[in-house]
Short mmCIF file of C-alpha atoms and ligand atoms in Angstrom, two decimals:
data_model
loop_
_atom_site.label_atom_id
_atom_site.label_comp_id
_atom_site.label_asym_id
_atom_site.label_seq_id
_atom_site.Cartn_x
_atom_site.Cartn_y
_atom_site.Cartn_z
CA MET A 30 104.16 111.26 184.20
CA ASN A 31 104.61 115.03 184.38
CA LEU A 32 104.41 117.00 187.61
CA ALA A 33 100.68 117.80 187.32
CA GLN A 34 99.89 114.13 186.70
CA ARG A 35 101.98 113.06 189.66
CA ALA A 36 100.30 115.63 191.88
CA SER A 37 96.84 114.49 190.83
CA ARG A 38 97.77 110.87 191.50
CA PHE A 39 99.08 111.75 194.94
CA LEU A 40 96.09 113.95 195.80
CA SER A 41 93.66 111.20 194.83
CA ARG A 42 94.66 109.38 198.01
CA TYR A 43 92.69 112.02 199.90
CA THR A 44 89.75 112.67 197.59
CA ASP A 45 86.51 110.72 197.13
CA ARG A 46 87.32 108.29 199.89
CA ARG A 47 84.69 105.72 200.82
CA LEU A 48 85.95 103.99 203.91
CA LEU A 49 84.83 100.49 204.80
CA PRO A 50 85.71 99.38 208.34
CA LEU A 51 87.43 96.00 208.44
CA ARG A 52 86.20 94.22 211.53
CA GLY A 53 86.42 90.49 211.30
CA GLU A 54 87.49 87.43 213.21
CA VAL A 55 90.25 86.58 210.74
CA GLY A 56 92.19 88.14 207.89
CA VAL A 57 90.98 87.94 204.31
CA VAL A 58 93.00 87.48 201.12
CA SER A 59 91.56 88.08 197.63
CA PHE A 60 93.35 87.00 194.45
CA SER A 61 92.71 89.02 191.30
CA PHE A 62 93.83 88.80 187.69
CA ASP A 63 94.04 91.88 185.48
CA ASP A 64 93.16 91.62 181.75
CA ALA A 65 92.14 87.97 182.30
CA PRO A 66 94.77 86.44 179.97
CA MET A 67 93.81 82.94 178.86
CA SER A 68 96.47 81.44 181.12
CA ALA A 69 94.90 83.16 184.15
CA CYS A 70 91.44 81.88 183.15
CA VAL A 71 92.75 78.30 182.94
CA ALA A 72 95.88 77.77 185.06
CA GLY A 73 95.14 80.63 187.47
CA ALA A 74 91.58 79.47 188.12
CA ALA A 75 92.78 75.87 188.51
CA ALA A 76 95.41 76.88 191.09
CA LEU A 77 92.67 78.53 193.18
CA GLU A 78 90.12 75.77 192.71
CA ARG A 79 92.63 73.16 193.86
CA HIS A 80 92.46 74.89 197.25
CA GLY A 81 88.68 75.24 197.11
CA VAL A 82 88.72 79.02 196.62
CA ARG A 83 87.77 81.47 193.86
CA GLY A 84 89.19 84.67 192.39
CA THR A 85 88.28 87.95 190.69
CA PHE A 86 89.09 88.51 187.02
CA TYR A 87 89.11 92.14 185.85
CA VAL A 88 88.07 92.06 182.22
CA ALA A 89 88.45 94.58 179.39
CA GLY A 90 85.86 93.32 176.92
CA GLY A 91 87.74 94.86 174.00
CA LEU A 92 90.60 92.41 174.57
CA THR A 93 88.37 89.35 174.05
CA ASP A 94 90.03 86.89 171.63
CA GLY A 95 92.90 89.35 171.24
CA VAL A 96 96.56 89.50 172.18
CA GLU A 97 97.82 91.94 174.84
CA GLU A 98 101.51 92.33 175.68
CA GLY A 99 102.17 89.25 173.51
CA LEU A 100 99.77 87.11 175.55
CA ALA A 101 96.60 85.35 174.42
CA CYS A 102 93.61 86.99 176.10
CA HIS A 103 90.45 85.38 177.35
CA SER A 104 87.68 84.12 175.10
CA GLU A 105 84.04 84.66 175.88
CA ALA A 106 83.70 80.92 176.53
CA ALA A 107 86.51 81.10 179.10
CA LEU A 108 84.77 83.99 180.88
CA ARG A 109 81.48 82.08 180.97
CA ARG A 110 83.29 79.07 182.41
CA LEU A 111 84.80 81.23 185.17
CA LEU A 112 81.38 82.54 186.17
CA ALA A 113 79.88 79.06 186.10
CA ASP A 114 82.68 77.86 188.38
CA GLY A 115 81.98 80.58 190.94
CA HIS A 116 84.66 83.13 190.08
CA GLN A 117 83.91 86.85 189.83
CA LEU A 118 84.23 89.03 186.74
CA GLY A 119 85.03 92.69 187.32
CA CYS A 120 85.41 95.68 185.02
CA HIS A 121 88.78 96.92 183.68
CA SER A 122 87.43 99.52 181.18
CA PHE A 123 86.35 98.23 177.75
CA SER A 124 89.32 99.25 175.62
CA HIS A 125 91.98 98.79 178.31
CA VAL A 126 92.75 102.51 178.43
CA HIS A 127 94.41 104.63 181.09
CA VAL A 128 91.23 106.09 182.61
CA ASN A 129 93.33 108.85 184.18
CA ARG A 130 94.32 110.09 180.70
CA ILE A 131 90.85 110.47 179.14
CA ASP A 132 88.08 112.94 179.87
CA ALA A 133 84.92 112.26 181.86
CA ALA A 134 82.78 111.69 178.75
CA ARG A 135 85.18 109.05 177.41
CA ARG A 136 85.28 107.42 180.83
CA ARG A 137 81.49 107.19 180.93
CA GLU A 138 81.54 105.63 177.47
CA GLU A 139 84.19 103.09 178.53
CA PHE A 140 82.31 102.18 181.70
CA GLU A 141 79.00 101.80 179.87
CA ARG A 142 80.47 99.57 177.14
CA SER A 143 82.20 97.48 179.76
CA ALA A 144 79.05 97.16 181.89
CA ALA A 145 77.05 96.16 178.80
CA PHE A 146 79.65 93.56 177.84
CA LEU A 147 79.67 92.05 181.32
CA ALA A 148 75.87 92.21 181.58
CA GLY A 149 75.78 90.11 178.42
CA LEU A 150 77.62 87.43 180.38
CA GLY A 151 75.24 87.74 183.31
CA VAL A 152 77.17 90.11 185.60
CA ALA A 153 74.89 92.52 187.49
CA ARG A 154 75.39 96.16 186.50
CA GLU A 155 74.67 97.44 190.00
CA THR A 156 77.51 95.71 191.82
CA LEU A 157 80.45 96.09 189.47
CA ASP A 158 83.95 96.08 190.90
CA PHE A 159 86.58 97.91 188.88
CA ALA A 160 90.37 97.81 188.53
CA TYR A 161 92.18 100.86 187.12
CA PRO A 162 94.03 99.74 183.95
CA PHE A 163 97.80 100.06 184.49
CA GLY A 164 96.97 101.19 188.03
CA GLY A 165 96.34 104.64 186.53
CA VAL A 166 94.40 106.69 189.06
CA ASN A 167 94.07 110.43 189.58
CA VAL A 168 91.53 112.79 191.13
CA GLY A 169 89.19 112.88 188.12
CA ALA A 170 89.28 109.15 187.40
CA LYS A 171 88.75 108.29 191.04
CA HIS A 172 85.77 110.63 191.23
CA ASP A 173 84.06 109.09 188.21
CA CYS A 174 84.82 105.54 189.35
CA ALA A 175 83.46 106.35 192.80
CA LEU A 176 80.16 107.32 191.20
CA ARG A 177 79.95 104.22 189.02
CA PHE A 178 81.47 101.23 190.81
CA ARG A 179 81.00 99.34 194.07
CA SER A 180 84.78 99.31 194.44
CA SER A 181 87.80 100.42 192.41
CA ARG A 182 91.19 98.81 192.77
CA ALA A 183 94.58 100.39 192.19
CA THR A 184 97.85 98.41 192.22
CA GLY A 185 100.47 98.17 194.93
CA GLY A 186 100.31 99.70 198.39
CA GLY A 187 99.92 96.58 200.53
CA THR A 188 97.57 95.25 203.19
CA HIS A 189 94.49 97.10 204.45
CA VAL A 190 94.29 97.18 208.22
CA GLY A 191 91.27 98.55 210.09
CA VAL A 192 89.80 100.30 207.08
CA ALA A 193 89.85 100.20 203.27
CA ASP A 194 89.16 103.01 200.77
CA LEU A 195 86.74 101.31 198.40
CA ASN A 196 87.56 103.81 195.66
CA ALA A 197 91.27 103.01 195.66
CA LEU A 198 91.83 99.50 196.98
CA ARG A 199 95.47 98.57 197.34
CA THR A 200 97.18 95.34 196.34
CA HIS A 201 100.24 93.21 196.59
CA ARG A 202 101.61 92.70 193.09
CA LEU A 203 102.37 88.99 192.80
CA TYR A 204 104.63 89.51 189.81
CA ARG A 205 107.66 87.58 188.73
CA ALA A 206 109.62 90.83 189.01
CA GLU A 207 108.52 91.49 192.66
CA PRO A 208 108.20 95.27 192.21
CA ASP A 209 106.97 96.19 195.69
CA GLY A 210 110.08 95.75 197.80
CA VAL A 211 107.90 94.06 200.45
CA SER A 212 107.32 90.34 200.20
CA TYR A 213 103.98 88.62 199.93
CA ALA A 214 104.80 86.69 203.10
CA ASP A 215 105.26 89.91 205.08
CA ARG A 216 102.03 91.42 203.81
CA LEU A 217 100.18 88.18 204.48
CA ALA A 218 101.54 88.15 208.04
CA VAL A 219 100.05 91.63 208.57
CA ALA A 220 96.67 90.48 207.21
CA ALA A 221 96.68 87.41 209.45
CA SER A 222 97.87 89.06 212.67
CA GLN A 223 95.85 92.26 212.34
CA ARG A 224 92.80 90.69 210.71
CA GLY A 225 93.20 92.87 207.65
CA TRP A 226 92.48 92.47 203.97
CA LEU A 227 95.14 91.73 201.40
CA VAL A 228 94.17 91.95 197.73
CA VAL A 229 96.68 90.28 195.43
CA ASN A 230 96.89 91.07 191.73
CA THR A 231 98.73 89.50 188.85
CA HIS A 232 98.28 88.99 185.10
CA GLU A 233 99.26 85.83 183.22
CA VAL A 234 99.78 82.57 185.10
CA GLN A 235 102.23 80.40 183.21
CA ASP A 236 105.64 78.82 183.67
CA ASP A 237 107.29 81.37 181.39
CA ALA A 238 105.43 84.33 182.88
CA GLY A 239 106.63 87.81 182.00
CA PRO A 240 107.51 90.52 184.55
CA PHE A 241 103.84 91.25 185.38
CA GLY A 242 102.68 87.65 185.78
CA CYS A 243 103.52 84.65 187.93
CA THR A 244 103.91 80.90 187.63
CA PRO A 245 101.12 78.46 188.55
CA GLY A 246 103.40 77.17 191.30
CA ALA A 247 103.92 80.61 192.85
CA LEU A 248 100.19 81.30 192.78
CA SER A 249 99.29 77.95 194.29
CA GLN A 250 101.88 78.47 197.01
CA ALA A 251 100.52 81.94 197.80
CA VAL A 252 97.00 80.55 198.20
CA ALA A 253 98.25 77.71 200.40
CA GLN A 254 100.20 80.18 202.58
CA ALA A 255 97.11 82.36 203.03
CA LEU A 256 95.02 79.40 204.17
CA GLU A 257 97.79 78.09 206.43
CA ALA A 258 98.02 81.55 208.02
CA GLY A 259 94.35 81.21 209.00
CA CYS A 260 93.04 83.74 206.50
CA ARG A 261 89.89 83.28 204.49
CA VAL A 262 90.35 83.48 200.73
CA MET A 263 87.48 85.00 198.77
CA THR A 264 86.74 87.06 195.70
CA VAL A 265 86.82 90.86 196.00
CA GLY A 266 83.01 90.90 195.76
CA ALA A 267 82.57 88.26 198.46
CA ALA A 268 85.09 90.04 200.67
CA LEU A 269 83.12 93.29 200.34
CA ASP A 270 79.95 91.47 201.43
CA HIS A 271 81.91 89.86 204.27
CA TRP A 272 83.30 93.14 205.61
CA THR A 273 80.06 95.08 205.03
CA ALA A 274 78.08 92.53 207.05
CA ARG A 275 80.47 93.07 209.96
CA ALA A 276 80.77 96.85 209.66
CA GLY A 277 77.36 97.83 211.06
ZN1 LIG B 301 95.22 95.71 182.57
#
């Protein structure tokens, strides 16, 4: 990133904010999977279902039946199965592009193709939740996403306490490489004690996960810890409904 790109990324923290108050009886944890690799659709979903909870899968339709970063991506059948089992499908652009590196017209095209793809699976166009591919957010991308999506999720940044910016939701990256310097356990403790919202994101879920994924065991343990801490575990969409109902 050059200096102008860095500045725009930094400034986007303060632009187009849509603040949702977080007033609840308990903390909430949402598990999300970027790109929806096949392993996330199968082993990731199973790890959540074992605990009776569901997750959010951010899908780039253009990756369907493809290979991304050496990993088998979702099939359409796998996505349909996720929906049927009560998971949520969100938008991750269609072509899996850095939406902060394309112009507004290209972004609109990406969002429309993605919405059409998801609508074909039965996902409502009006309540789409988005995740910035590669966590790439800047002022322009955030503005366009704010106009189009119910929520837009970045990567990293930690637990929301008291309020969340729906146009740049933060996460804990549950990656094998642990890039955040703050542990999941610490961020979960904040969510539980301050009745906040922790969104977790990862990619593939397999025993030989790469640096941006995790093992089925680590995921299952993270879900168990959240429930043991007294948090509710729900999809990003369900969490938004949950917080919105309590915000008024
Ligand atoms: Zn991605």
